[in-house]
mmCIF file of N, CA and C in Angstrom:
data_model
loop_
_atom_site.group_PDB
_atom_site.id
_atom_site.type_symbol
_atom_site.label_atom_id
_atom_site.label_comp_id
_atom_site.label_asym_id
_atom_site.label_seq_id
_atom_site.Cartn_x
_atom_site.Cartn_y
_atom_site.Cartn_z
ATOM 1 N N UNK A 44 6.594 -21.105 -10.273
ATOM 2 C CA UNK A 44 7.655 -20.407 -9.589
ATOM 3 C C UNK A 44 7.856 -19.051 -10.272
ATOM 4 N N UNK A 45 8.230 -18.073 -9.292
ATOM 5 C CA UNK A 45 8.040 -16.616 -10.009
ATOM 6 C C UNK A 45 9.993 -16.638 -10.538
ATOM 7 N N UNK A 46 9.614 -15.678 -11.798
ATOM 8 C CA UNK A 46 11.242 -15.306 -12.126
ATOM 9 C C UNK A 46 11.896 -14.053 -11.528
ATOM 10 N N UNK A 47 13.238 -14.799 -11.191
ATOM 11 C CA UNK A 47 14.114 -13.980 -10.515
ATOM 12 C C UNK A 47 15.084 -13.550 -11.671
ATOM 13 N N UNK A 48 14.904 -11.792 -12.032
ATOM 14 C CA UNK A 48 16.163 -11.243 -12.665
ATOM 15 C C UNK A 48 17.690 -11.880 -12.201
ATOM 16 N N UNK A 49 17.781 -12.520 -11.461
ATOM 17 C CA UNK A 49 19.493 -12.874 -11.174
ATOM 18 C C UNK A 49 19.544 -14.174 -11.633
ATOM 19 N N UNK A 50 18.848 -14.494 -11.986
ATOM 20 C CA UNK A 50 19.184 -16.298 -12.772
ATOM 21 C C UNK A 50 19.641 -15.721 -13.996
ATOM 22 N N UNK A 51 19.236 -14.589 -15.069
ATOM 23 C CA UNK A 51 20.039 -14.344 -15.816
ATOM 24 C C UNK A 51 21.337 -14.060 -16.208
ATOM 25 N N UNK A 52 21.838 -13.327 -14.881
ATOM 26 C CA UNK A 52 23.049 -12.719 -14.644
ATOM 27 C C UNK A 52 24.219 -13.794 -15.122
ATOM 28 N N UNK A 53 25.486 -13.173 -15.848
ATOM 29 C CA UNK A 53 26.734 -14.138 -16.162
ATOM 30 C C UNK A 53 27.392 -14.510 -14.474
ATOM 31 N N UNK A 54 27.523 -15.632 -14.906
ATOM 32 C CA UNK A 54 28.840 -16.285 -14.226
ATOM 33 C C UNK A 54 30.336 -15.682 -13.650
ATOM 34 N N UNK A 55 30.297 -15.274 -12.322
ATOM 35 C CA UNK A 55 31.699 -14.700 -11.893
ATOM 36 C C UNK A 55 32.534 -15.114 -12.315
ATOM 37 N N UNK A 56 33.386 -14.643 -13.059
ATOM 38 C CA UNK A 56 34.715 -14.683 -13.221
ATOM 39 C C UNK A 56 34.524 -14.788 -14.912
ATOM 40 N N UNK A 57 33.531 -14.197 -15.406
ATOM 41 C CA UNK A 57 33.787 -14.249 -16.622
ATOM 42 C C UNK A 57 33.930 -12.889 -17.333
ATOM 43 N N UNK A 58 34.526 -12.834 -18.728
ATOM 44 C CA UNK A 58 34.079 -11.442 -19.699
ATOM 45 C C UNK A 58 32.954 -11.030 -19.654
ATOM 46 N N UNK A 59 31.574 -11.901 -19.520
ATOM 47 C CA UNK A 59 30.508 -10.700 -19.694
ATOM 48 C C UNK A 59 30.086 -10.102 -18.104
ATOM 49 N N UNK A 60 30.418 -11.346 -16.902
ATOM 50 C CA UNK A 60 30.399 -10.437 -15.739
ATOM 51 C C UNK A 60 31.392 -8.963 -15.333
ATOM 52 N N UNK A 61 32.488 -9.311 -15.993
ATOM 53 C CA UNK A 61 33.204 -8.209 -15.925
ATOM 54 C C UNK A 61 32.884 -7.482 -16.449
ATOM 55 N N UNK A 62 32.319 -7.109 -17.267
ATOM 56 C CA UNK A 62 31.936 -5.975 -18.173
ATOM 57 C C UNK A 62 30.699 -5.388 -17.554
ATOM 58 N N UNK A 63 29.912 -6.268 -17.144
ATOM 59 C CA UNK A 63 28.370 -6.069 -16.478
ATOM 60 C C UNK A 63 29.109 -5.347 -15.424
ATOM 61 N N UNK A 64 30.367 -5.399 -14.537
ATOM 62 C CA UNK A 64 30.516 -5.222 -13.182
ATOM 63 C C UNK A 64 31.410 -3.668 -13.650
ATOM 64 N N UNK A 65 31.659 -3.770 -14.480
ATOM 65 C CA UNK A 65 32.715 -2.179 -15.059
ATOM 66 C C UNK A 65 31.562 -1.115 -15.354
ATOM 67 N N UNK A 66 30.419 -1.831 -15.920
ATOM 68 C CA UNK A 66 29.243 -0.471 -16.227
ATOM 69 C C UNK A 66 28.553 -0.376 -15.115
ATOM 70 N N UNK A 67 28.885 -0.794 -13.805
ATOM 71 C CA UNK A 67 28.520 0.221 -12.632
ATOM 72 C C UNK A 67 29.874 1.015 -12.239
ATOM 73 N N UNK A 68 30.860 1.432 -12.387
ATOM 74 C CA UNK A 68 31.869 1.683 -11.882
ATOM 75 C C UNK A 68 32.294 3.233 -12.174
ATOM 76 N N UNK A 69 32.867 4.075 -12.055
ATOM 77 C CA UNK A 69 33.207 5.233 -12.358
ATOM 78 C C UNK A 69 34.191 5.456 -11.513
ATOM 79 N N UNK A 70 35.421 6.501 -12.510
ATOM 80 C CA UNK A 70 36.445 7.152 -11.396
ATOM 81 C C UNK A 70 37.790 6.674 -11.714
ATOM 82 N N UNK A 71 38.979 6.751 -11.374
ATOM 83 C CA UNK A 71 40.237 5.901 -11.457
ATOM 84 C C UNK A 71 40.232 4.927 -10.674
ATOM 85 N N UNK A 72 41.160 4.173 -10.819
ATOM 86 C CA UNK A 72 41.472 2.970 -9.166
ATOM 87 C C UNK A 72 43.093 2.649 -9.838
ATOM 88 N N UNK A 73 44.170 2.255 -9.124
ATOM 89 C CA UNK A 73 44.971 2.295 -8.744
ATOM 90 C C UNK A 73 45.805 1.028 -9.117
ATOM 91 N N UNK A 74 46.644 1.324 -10.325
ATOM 92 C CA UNK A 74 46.376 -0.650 -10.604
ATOM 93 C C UNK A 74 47.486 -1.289 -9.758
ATOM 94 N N UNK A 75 48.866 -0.291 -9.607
ATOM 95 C CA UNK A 75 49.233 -0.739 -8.660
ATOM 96 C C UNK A 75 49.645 -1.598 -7.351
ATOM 97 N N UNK A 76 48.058 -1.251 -7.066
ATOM 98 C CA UNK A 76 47.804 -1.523 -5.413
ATOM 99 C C UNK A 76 47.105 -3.268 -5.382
ATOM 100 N N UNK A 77 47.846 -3.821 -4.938
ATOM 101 C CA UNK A 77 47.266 -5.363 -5.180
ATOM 102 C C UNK A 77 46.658 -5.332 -3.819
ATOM 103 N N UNK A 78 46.215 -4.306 -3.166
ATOM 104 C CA UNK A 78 44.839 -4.761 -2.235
ATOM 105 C C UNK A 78 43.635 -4.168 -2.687
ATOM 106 N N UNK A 79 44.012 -2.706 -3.484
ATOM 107 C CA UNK A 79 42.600 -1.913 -3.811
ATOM 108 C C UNK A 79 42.520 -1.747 -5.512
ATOM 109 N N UNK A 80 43.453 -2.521 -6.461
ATOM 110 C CA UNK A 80 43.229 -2.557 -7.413
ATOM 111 C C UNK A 80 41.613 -2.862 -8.518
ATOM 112 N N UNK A 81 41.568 -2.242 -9.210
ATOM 113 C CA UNK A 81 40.162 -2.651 -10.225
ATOM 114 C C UNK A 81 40.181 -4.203 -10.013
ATOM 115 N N UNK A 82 40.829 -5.151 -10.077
ATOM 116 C CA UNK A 82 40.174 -6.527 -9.765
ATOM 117 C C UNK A 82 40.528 -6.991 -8.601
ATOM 118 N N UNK A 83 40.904 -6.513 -7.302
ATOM 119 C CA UNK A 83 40.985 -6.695 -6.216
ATOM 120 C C UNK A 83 39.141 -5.977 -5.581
ATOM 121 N N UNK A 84 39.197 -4.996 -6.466
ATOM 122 C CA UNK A 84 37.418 -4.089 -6.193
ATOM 123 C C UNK A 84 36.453 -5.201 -6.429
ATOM 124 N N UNK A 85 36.757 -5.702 -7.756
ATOM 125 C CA UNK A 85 35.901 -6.593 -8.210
ATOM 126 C C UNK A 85 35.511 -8.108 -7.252
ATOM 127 N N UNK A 86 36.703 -8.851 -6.974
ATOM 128 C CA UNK A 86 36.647 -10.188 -6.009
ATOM 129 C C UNK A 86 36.091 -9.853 -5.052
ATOM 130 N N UNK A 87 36.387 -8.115 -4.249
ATOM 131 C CA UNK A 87 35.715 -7.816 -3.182
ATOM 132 C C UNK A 87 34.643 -7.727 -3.024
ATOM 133 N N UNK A 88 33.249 -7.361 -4.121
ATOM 134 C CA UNK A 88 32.717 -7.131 -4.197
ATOM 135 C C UNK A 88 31.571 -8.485 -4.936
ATOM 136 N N UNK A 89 32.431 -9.119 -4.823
ATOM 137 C CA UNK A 89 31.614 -10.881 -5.022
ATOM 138 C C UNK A 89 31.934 -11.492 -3.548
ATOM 139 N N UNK A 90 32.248 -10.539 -2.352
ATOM 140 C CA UNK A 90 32.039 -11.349 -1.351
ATOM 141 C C UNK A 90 33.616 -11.812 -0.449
ATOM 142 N N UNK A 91 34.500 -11.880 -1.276
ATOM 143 C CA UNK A 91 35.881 -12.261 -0.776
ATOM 144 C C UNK A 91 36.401 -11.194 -0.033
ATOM 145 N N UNK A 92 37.413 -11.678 1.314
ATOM 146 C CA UNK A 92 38.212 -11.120 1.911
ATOM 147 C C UNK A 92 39.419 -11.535 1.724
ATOM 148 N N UNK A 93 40.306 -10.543 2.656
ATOM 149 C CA UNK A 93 42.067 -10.568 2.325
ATOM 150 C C UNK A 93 42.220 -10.743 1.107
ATOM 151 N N UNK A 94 42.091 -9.699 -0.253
ATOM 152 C CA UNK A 94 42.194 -10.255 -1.264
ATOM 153 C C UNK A 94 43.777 -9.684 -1.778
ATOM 154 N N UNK A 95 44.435 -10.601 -2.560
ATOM 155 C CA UNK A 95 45.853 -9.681 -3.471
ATOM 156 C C UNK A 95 45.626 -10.787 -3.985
ATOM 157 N N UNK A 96 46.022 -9.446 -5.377
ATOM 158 C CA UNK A 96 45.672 -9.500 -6.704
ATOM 159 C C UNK A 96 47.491 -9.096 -7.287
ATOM 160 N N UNK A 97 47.538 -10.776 -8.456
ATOM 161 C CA UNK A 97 48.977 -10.188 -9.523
ATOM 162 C C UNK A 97 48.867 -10.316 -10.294
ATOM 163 N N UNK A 98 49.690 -10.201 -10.999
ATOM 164 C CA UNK A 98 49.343 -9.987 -12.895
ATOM 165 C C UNK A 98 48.440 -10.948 -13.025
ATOM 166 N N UNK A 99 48.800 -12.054 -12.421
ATOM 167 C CA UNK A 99 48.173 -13.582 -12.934
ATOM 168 C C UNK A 99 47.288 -14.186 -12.231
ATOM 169 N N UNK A 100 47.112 -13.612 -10.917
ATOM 170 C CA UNK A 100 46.507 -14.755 -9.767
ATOM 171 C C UNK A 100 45.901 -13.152 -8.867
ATOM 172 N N UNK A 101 44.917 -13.812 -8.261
ATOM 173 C CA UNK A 101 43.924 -13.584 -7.200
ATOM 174 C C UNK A 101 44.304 -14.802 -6.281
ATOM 175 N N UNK A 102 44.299 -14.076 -4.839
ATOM 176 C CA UNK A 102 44.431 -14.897 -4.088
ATOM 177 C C UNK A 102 43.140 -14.114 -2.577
ATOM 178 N N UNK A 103 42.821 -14.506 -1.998
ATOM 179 C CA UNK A 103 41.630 -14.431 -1.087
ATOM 180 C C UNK A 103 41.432 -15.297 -0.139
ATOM 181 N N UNK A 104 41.375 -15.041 1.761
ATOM 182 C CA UNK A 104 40.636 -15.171 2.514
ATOM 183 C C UNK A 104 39.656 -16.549 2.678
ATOM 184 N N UNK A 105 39.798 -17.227 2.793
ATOM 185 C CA UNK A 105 38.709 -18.086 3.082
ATOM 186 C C UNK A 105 38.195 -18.746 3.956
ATOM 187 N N UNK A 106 37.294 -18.475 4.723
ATOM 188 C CA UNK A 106 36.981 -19.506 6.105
ATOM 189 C C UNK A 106 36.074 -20.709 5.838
ATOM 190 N N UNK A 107 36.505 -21.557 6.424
ATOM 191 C CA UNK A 107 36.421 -22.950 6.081
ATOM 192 C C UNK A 107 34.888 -23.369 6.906
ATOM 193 N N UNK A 108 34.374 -24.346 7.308
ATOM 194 C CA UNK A 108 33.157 -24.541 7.846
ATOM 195 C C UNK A 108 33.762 -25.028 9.292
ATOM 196 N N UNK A 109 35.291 -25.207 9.402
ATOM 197 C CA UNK A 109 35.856 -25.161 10.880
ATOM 198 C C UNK A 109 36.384 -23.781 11.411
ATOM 199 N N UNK A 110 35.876 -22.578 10.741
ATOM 200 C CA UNK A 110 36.150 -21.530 10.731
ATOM 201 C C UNK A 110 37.602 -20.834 11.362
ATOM 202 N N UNK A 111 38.401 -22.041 10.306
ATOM 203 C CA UNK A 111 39.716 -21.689 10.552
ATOM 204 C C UNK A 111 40.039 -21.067 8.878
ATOM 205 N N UNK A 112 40.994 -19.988 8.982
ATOM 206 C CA UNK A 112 40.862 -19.049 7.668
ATOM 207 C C UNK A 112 42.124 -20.051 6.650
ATOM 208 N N UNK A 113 41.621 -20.526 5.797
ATOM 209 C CA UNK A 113 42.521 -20.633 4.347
ATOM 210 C C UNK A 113 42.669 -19.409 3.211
ATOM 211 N N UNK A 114 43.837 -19.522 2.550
ATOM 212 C CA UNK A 114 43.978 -18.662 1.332
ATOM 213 C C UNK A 114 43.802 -19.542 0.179
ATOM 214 N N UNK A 115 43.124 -19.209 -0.375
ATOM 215 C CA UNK A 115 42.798 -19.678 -1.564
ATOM 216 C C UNK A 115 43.034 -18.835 -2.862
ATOM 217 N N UNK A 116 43.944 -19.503 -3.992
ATOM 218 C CA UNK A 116 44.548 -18.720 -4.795
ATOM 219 C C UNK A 116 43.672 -19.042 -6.347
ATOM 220 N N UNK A 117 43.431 -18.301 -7.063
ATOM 221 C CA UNK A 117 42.990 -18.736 -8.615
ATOM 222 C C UNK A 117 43.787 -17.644 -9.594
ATOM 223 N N UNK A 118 43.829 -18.444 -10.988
ATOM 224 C CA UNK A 118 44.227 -17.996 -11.764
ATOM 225 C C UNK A 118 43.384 -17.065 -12.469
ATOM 226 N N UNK A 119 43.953 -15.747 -12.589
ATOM 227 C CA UNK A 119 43.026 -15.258 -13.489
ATOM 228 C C UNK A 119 42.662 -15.234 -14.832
ATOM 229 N N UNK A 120 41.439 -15.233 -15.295
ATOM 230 C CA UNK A 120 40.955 -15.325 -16.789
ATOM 231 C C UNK A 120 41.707 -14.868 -17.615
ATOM 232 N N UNK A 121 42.214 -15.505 -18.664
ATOM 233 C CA UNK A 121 42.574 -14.383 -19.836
ATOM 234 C C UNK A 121 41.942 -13.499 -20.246
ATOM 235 N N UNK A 122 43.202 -12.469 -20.048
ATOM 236 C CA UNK A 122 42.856 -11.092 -20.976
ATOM 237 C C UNK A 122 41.957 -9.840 -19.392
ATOM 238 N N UNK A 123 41.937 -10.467 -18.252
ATOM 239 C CA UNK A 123 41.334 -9.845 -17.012
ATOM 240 C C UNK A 123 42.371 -8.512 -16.804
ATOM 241 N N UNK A 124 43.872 -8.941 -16.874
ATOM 242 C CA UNK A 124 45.042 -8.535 -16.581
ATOM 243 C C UNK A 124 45.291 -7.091 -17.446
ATOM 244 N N UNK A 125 45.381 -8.014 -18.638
ATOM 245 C CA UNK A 125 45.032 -6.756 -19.755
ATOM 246 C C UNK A 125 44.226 -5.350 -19.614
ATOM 247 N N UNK A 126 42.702 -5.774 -19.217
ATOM 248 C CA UNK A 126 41.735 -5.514 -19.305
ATOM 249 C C UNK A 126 41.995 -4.038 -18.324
ATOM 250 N N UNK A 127 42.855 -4.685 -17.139
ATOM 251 C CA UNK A 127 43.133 -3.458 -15.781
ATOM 252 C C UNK A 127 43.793 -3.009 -16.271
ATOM 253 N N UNK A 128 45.309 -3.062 -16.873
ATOM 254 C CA UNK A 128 46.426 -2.838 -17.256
ATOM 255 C C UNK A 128 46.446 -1.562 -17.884
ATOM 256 N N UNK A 129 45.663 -1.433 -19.670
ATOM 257 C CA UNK A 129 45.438 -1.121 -20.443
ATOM 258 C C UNK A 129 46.234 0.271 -20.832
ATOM 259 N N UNK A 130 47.079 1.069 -19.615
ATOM 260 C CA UNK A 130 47.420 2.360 -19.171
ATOM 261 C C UNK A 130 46.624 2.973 -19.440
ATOM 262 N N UNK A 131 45.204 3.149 -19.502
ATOM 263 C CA UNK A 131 44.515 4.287 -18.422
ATOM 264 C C UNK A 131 43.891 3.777 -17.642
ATOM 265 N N UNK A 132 44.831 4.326 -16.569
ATOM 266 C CA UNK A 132 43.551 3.502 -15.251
ATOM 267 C C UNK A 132 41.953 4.060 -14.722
ATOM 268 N N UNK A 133 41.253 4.214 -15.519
ATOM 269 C CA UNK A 133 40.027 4.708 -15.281
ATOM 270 C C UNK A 133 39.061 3.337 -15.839
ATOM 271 N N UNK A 134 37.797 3.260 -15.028
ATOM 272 C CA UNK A 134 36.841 2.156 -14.979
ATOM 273 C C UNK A 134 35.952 2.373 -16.210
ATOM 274 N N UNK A 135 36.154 3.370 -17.406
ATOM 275 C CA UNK A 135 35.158 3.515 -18.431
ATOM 276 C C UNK A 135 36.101 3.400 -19.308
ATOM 277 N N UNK A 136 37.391 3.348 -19.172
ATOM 278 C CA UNK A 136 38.866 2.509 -20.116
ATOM 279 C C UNK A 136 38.539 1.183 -20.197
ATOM 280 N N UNK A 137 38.756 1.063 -18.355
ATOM 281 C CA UNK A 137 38.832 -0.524 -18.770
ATOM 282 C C UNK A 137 37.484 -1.249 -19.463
ATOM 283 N N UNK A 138 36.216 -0.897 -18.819
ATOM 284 C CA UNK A 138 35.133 -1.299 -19.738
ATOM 285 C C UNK A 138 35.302 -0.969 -21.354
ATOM 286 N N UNK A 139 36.030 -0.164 -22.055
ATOM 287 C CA UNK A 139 35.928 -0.246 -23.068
ATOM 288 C C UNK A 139 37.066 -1.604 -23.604
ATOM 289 N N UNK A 140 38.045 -1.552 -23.059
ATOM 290 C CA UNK A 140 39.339 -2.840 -23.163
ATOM 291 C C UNK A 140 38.172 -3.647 -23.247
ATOM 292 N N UNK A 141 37.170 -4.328 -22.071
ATOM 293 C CA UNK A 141 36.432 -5.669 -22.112
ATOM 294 C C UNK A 141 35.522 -5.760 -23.176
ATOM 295 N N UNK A 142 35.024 -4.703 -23.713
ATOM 296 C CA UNK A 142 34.779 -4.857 -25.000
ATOM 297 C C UNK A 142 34.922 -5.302 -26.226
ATOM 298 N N UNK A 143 36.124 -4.671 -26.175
ATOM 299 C CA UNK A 143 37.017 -4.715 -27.309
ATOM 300 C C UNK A 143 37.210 -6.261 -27.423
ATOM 301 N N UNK A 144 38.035 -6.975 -26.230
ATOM 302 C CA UNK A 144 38.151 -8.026 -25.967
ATOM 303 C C UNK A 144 37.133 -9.133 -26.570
ATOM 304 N N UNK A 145 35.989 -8.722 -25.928
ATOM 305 C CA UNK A 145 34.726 -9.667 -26.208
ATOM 306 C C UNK A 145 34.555 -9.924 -27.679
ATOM 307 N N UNK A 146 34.589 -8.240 -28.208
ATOM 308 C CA UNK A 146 34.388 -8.093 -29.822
ATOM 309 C C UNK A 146 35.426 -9.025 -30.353
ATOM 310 N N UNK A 147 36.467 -8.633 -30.242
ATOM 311 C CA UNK A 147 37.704 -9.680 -30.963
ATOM 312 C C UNK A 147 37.437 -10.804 -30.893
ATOM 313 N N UNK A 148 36.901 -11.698 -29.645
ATOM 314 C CA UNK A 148 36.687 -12.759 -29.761
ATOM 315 C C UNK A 148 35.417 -13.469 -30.146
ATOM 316 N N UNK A 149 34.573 -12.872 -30.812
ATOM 317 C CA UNK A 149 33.421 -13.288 -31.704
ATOM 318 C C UNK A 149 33.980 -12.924 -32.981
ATOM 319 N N UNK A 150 34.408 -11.902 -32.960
ATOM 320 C CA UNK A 150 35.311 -12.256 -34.801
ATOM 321 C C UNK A 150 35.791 -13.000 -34.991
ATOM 322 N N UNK A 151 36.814 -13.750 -34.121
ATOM 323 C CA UNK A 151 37.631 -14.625 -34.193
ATOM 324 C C UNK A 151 37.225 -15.974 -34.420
ATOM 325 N N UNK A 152 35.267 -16.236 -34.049
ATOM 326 C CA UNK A 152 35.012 -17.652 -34.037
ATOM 327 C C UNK A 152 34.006 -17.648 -35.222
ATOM 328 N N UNK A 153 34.005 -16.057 -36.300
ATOM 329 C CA UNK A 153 33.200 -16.139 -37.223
ATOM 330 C C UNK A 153 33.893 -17.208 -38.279
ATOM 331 N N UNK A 154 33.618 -17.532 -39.491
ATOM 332 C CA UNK A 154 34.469 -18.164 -40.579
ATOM 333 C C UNK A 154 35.170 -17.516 -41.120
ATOM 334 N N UNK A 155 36.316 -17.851 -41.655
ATOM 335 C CA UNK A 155 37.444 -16.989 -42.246
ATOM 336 C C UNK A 155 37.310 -17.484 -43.932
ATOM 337 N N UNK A 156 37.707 -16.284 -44.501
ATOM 338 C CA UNK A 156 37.248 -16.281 -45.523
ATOM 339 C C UNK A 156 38.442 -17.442 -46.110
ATOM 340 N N UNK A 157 38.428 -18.294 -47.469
ATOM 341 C CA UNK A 157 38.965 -19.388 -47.596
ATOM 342 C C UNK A 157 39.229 -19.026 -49.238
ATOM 343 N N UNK A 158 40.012 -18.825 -49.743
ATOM 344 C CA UNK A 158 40.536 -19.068 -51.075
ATOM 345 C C UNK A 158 39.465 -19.867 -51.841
ATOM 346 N N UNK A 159 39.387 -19.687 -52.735
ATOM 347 C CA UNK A 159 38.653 -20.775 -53.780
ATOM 348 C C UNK A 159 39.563 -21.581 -54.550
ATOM 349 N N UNK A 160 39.589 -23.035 -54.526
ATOM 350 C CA UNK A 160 40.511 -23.793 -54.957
ATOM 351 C C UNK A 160 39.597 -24.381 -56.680
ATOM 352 N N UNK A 161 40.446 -24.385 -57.828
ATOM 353 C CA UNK A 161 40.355 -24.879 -58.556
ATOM 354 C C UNK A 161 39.467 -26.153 -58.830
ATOM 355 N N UNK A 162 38.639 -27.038 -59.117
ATOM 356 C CA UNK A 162 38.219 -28.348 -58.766
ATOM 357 C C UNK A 162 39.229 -28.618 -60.230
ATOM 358 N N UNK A 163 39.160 -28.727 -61.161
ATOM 359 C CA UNK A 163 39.251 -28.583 -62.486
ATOM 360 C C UNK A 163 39.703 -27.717 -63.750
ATOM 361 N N UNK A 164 40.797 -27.753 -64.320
ATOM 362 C CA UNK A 164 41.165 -26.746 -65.488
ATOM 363 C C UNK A 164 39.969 -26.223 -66.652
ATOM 364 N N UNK A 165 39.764 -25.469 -66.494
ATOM 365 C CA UNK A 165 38.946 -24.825 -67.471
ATOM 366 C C UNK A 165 39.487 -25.106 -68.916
ATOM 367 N N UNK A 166 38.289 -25.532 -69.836
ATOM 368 C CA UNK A 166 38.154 -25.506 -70.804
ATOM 369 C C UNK A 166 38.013 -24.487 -71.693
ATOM 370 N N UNK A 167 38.881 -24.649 -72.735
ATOM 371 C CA UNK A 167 38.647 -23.498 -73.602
ATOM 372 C C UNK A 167 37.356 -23.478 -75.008
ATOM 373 N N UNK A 168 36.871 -22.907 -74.976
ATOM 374 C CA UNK A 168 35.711 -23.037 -76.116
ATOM 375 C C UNK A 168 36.137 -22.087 -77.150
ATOM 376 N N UNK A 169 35.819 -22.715 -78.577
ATOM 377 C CA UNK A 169 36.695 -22.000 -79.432
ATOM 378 C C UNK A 169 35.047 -21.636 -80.580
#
């Protein structure tokens, strides 16, 4: 079977898709606007309609296989919110926020440095 570049690709709705999806992006967007906001762009652009977007939740459009339309709501990822928020609304801000983000959280799962505890009182040699 031949390889397809998109089997590599991250998983929607994650930090490294978001970040993958911010380094095509350029320009301001509007965080505002819970129809044309940076992650209202984003859901849109994985395919979803009727989308609004709030601090916390994405909600989106869905037609069913009786092609009667449901809304379907999800929570958004930690730190997504942030990520738009950041006050500058420009798409090479927020890619740097998801960065940052990502970075923090591989520091965070390195080992922390730990005191050295005593086993035993030292002896004095005379």
């Amino acid at each position: 079977m031949l390889y397809d570049p998109r089997w590599s690709n991250p998983k929607p709705w994650t930090l490294e898709h978001l970040i993958q999806w911010l380094g095509t992006k350029q320009g301001e967007y509007a965080y505002s606007d819970n129809e044309n906001c940076m992650l209202a762009q984003y859901t849109k652009e994985m395919g979803y309609n009727g989308v609004w977007v709030t601090a916390n939740r994405v909600s989106y459009r869905f037609i069913s296989w009786l092609a009667l339309p449901f809304w379907m709501s999800k929570k958004l990822p930690e730190h997504f919110n942030w990520i738009a928020y950041g006050g500058n609304y420009t798409f090479e801000a927020a890619l740097k926020r998801a960065i940052e983000v990502r970075t923090n959280a591989e520091l965070a799962r390195l080992p922390q440095d730990r005191p050295v505890t005593a086993s035993a009182p030292l002896e004095r040699i005379a």
